[in-house]
Short mmCIF file of C-alpha atoms in Angstrom, two decimals:
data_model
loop_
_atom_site.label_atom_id
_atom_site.label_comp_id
_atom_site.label_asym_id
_atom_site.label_seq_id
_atom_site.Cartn_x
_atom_site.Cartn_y
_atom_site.Cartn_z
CA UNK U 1 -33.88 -56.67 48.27
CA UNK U 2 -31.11 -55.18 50.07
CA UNK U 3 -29.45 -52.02 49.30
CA UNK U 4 -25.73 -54.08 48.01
CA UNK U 5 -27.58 -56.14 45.52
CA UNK U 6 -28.40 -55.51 41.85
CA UNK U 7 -31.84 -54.97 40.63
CA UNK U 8 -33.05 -58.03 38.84
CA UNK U 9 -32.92 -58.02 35.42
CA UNK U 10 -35.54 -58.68 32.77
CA UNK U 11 -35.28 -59.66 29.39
CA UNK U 12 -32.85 -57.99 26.93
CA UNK U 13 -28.83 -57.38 27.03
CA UNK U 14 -26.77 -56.91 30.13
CA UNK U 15 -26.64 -53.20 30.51
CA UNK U 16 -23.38 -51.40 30.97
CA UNK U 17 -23.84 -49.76 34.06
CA UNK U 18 -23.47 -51.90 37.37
CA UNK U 19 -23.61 -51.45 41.41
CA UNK U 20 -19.89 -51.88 41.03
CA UNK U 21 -19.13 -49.29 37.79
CA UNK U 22 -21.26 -46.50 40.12
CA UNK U 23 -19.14 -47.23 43.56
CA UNK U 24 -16.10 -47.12 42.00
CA UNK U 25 -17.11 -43.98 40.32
CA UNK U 26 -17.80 -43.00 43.52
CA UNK U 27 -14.79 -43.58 45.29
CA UNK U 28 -12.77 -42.30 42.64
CA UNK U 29 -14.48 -38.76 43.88
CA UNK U 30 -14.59 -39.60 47.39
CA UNK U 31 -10.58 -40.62 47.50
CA UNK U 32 -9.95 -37.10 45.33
CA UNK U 33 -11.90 -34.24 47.14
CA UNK U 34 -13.96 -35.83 50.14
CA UNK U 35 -17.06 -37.55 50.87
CA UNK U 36 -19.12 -34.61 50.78
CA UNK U 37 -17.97 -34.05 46.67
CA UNK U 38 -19.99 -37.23 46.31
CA UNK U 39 -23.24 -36.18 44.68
CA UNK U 40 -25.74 -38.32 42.52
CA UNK U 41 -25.44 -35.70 39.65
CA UNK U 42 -22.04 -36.05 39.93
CA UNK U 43 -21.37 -39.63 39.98
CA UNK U 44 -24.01 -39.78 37.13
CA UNK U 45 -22.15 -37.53 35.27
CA UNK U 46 -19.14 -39.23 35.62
CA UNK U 47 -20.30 -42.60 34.15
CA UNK U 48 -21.86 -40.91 31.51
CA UNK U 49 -25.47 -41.89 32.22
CA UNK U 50 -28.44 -39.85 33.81
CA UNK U 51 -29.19 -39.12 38.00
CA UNK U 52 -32.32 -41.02 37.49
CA UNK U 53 -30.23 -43.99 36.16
CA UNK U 54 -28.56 -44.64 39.28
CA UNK U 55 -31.54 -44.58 41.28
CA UNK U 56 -32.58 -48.02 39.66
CA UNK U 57 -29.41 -49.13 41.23
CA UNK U 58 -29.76 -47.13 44.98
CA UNK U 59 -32.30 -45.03 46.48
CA UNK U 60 -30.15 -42.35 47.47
CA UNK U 61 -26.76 -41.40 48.79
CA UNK U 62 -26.88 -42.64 51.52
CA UNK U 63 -27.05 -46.25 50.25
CA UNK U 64 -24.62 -45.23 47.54
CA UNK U 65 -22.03 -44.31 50.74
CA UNK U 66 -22.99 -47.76 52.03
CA UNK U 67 -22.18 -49.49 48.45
CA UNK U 68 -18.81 -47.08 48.57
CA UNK U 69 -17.84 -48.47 51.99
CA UNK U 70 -19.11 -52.17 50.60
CA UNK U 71 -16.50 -52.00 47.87
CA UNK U 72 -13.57 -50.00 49.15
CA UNK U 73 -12.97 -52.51 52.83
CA UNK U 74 -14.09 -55.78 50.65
CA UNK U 75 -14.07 -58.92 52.19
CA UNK U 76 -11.65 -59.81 55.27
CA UNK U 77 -9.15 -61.99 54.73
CA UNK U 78 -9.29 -65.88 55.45
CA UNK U 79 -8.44 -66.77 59.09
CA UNK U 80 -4.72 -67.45 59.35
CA UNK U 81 -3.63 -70.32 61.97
CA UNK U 82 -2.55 -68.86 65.44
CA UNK U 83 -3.99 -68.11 68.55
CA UNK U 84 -6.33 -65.45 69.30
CA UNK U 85 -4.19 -62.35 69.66
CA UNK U 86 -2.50 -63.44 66.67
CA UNK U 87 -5.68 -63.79 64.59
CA UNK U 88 -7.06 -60.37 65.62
CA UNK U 89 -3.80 -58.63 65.32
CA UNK U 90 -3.50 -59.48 61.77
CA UNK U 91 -7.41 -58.99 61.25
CA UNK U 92 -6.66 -55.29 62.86
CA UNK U 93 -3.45 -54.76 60.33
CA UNK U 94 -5.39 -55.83 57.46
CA UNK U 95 -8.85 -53.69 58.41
CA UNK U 96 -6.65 -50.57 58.85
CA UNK U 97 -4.70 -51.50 54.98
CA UNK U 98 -7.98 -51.47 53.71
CA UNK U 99 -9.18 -48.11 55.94
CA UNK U 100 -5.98 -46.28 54.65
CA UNK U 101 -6.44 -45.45 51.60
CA UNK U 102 -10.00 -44.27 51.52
CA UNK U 103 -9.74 -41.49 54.31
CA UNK U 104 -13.41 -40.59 53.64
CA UNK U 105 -14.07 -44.34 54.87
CA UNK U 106 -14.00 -43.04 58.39
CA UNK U 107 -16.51 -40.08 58.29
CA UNK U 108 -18.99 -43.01 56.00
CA UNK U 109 -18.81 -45.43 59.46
CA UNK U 110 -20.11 -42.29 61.49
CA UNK U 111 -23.40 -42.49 62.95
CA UNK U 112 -26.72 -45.24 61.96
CA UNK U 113 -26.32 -45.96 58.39
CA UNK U 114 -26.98 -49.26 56.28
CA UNK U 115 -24.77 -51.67 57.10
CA UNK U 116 -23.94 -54.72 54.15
CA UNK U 117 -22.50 -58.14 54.07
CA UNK U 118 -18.62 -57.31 53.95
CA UNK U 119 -18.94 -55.27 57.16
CA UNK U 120 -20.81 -57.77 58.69
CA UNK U 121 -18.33 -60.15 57.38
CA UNK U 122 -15.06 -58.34 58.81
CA UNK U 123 -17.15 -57.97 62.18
CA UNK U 124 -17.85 -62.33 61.85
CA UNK U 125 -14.78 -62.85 61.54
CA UNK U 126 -12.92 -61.04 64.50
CA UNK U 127 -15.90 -62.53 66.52
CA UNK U 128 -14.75 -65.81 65.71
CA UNK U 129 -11.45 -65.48 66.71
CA UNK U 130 -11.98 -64.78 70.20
CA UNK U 131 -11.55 -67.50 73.06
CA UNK U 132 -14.43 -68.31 75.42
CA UNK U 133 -14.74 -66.46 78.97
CA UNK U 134 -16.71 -63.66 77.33
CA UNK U 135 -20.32 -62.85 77.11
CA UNK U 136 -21.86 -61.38 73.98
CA UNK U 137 -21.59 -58.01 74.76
CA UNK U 138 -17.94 -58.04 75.87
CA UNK U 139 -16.98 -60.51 72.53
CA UNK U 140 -18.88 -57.74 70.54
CA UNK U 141 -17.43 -54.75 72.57
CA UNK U 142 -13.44 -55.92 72.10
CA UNK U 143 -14.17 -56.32 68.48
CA UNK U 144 -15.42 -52.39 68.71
CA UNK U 145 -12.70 -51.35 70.85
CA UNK U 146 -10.20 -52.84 68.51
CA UNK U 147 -12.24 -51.89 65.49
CA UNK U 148 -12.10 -48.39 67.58
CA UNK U 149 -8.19 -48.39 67.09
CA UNK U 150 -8.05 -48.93 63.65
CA UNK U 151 -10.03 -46.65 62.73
CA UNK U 152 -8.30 -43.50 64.78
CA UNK U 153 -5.37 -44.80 63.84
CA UNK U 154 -6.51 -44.67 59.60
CA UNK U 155 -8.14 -40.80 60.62
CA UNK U 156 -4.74 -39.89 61.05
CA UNK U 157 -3.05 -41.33 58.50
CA UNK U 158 -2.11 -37.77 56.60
CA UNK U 159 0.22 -37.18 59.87
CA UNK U 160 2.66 -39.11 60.97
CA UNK U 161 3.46 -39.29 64.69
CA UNK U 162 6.96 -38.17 63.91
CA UNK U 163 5.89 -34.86 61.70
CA UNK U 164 3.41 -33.89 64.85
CA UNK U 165 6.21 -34.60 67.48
CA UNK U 166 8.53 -31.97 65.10
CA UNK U 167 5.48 -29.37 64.79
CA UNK U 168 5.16 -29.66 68.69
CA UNK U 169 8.82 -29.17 69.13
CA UNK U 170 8.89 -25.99 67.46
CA UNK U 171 6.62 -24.19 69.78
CA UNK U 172 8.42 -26.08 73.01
CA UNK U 173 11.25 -24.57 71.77
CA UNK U 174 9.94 -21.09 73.63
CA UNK U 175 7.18 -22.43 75.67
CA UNK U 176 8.67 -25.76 77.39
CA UNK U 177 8.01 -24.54 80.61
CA UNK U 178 4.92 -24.17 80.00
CA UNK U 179 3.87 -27.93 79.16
CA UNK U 180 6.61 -29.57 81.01
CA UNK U 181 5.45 -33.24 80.88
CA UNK U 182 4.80 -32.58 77.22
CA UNK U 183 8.68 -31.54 76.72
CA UNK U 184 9.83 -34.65 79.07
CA UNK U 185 8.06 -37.26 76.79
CA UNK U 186 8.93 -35.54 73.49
CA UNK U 187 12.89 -34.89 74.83
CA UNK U 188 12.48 -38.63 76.07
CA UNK U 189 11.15 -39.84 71.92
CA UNK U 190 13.99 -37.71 70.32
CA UNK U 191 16.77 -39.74 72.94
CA UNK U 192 15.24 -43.27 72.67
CA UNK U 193 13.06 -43.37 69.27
CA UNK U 194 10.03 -45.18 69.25
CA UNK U 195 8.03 -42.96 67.12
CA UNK U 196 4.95 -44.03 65.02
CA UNK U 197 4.00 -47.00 66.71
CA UNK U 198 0.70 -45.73 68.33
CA UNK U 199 -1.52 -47.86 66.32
CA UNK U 200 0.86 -50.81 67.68
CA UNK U 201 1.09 -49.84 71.16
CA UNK U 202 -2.82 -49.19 71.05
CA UNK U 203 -3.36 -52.43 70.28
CA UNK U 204 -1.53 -54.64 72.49
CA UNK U 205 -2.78 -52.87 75.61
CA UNK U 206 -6.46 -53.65 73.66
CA UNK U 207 -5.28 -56.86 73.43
CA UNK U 208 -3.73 -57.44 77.39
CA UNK U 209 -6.93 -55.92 78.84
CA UNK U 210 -8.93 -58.99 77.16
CA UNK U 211 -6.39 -61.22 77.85
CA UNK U 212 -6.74 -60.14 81.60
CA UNK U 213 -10.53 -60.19 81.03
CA UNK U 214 -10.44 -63.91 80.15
CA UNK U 215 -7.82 -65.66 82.54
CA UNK U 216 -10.12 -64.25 85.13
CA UNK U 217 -12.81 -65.70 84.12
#
């Protein structure tokens, strides 16, 4: 038995508390104060039942961070028609509206850690968009390096591009001369615009090194 999966169930009425009812619980204090206010004893608390209830449902946090993760990105959307870059664009636009608004989603995809079906399922699914002309390293490493994007992009969702151009502008203000390429590209943003479109611009050059990548080939 897997980590995402409820306990079986013998004889008697269906009780109350569920793998879902303790990751949402869970969230709910993850999206409020951070991932490390997620405690056993406090999720317990919170769904009014005992620490040693939940661990009938997971061993530990660890696998309750896994569950967390599990519920908050959910399943990926069905394929939509189009060709490849199409597909994995909107598979990169969706993944990031899911990242958004869990920030503590990012630090939980840090490091080895139990990885469930909806993951695997998001992970399928870009795989399967992507032409021939790869091997299966480089099919699994674009779906990283676009995977990569998303989630730098979601990290930095509390700051907008525009807010850190103004912050930066304030100290150029007295110190241009000092970072001089710095106050060329952020004089050359104010004139022309283009601001917040990182996770965009990221993207497509993602997206034209492939497509390099595989008309070679």
């Amino acid at each position: 038995m897997f980590f995402w999966e409820e306990r079986p169930r013998t004889r008697g009425p269906k009780p109350a508390l569920t793998l879902d009812r303790i990751a949402d619980a869970a969230i709910a204090v993850a999206d409020a104060e951070g991932l490390a206010a997620v405690t056993m004893q406090r999720v317990a608390a919170d769904v009014g039942y005992t620490k040693m209830s939940l661990y009938r449902y997971v061993p530990g946090k660890t696998e309750l961070v896994a569950v967390m993760l599990e519920r908050a990105i959910g399943e990926p959307p069905v394929g939509g028609a189009g060709d490849w870059r199409t597909a994995l664009s909107a598979w990169a636009e969706a993944l990031l509206g899911r990242y958004a608004p869990h920030p503590w989603a990012i630090e939980a995809t840090a490091g080895g850690r139990p990885i469930g079906p909806n993951e695997l399922s998001w992970m399928e699914s870009a795989l399967a968009v992507l032409p021939g002309g790869l091997t299966g390293a480089e099919r699994m490493d674009a779906v990283a390096a676009v995977a990569g994007q998303v989630r730098m992009i979601a990290g930095q969702a509390a700051t907008t591009e525009g807010e850190l151009t103004a912050t930066i502008g304030l100290v150029l203000r007295e110190h241009a001369d000092r970072f001089p390429a710095l106050a060329a590209a952020v004089s050359d943003t104010a004139t022309r615009g283009g601001q917040d479109q990182a996770f965009r611009f990221g993207l497509e050059r993602i997206l034209d090194g492939l497509e390099v990548l595989i008309q070679r080939r």
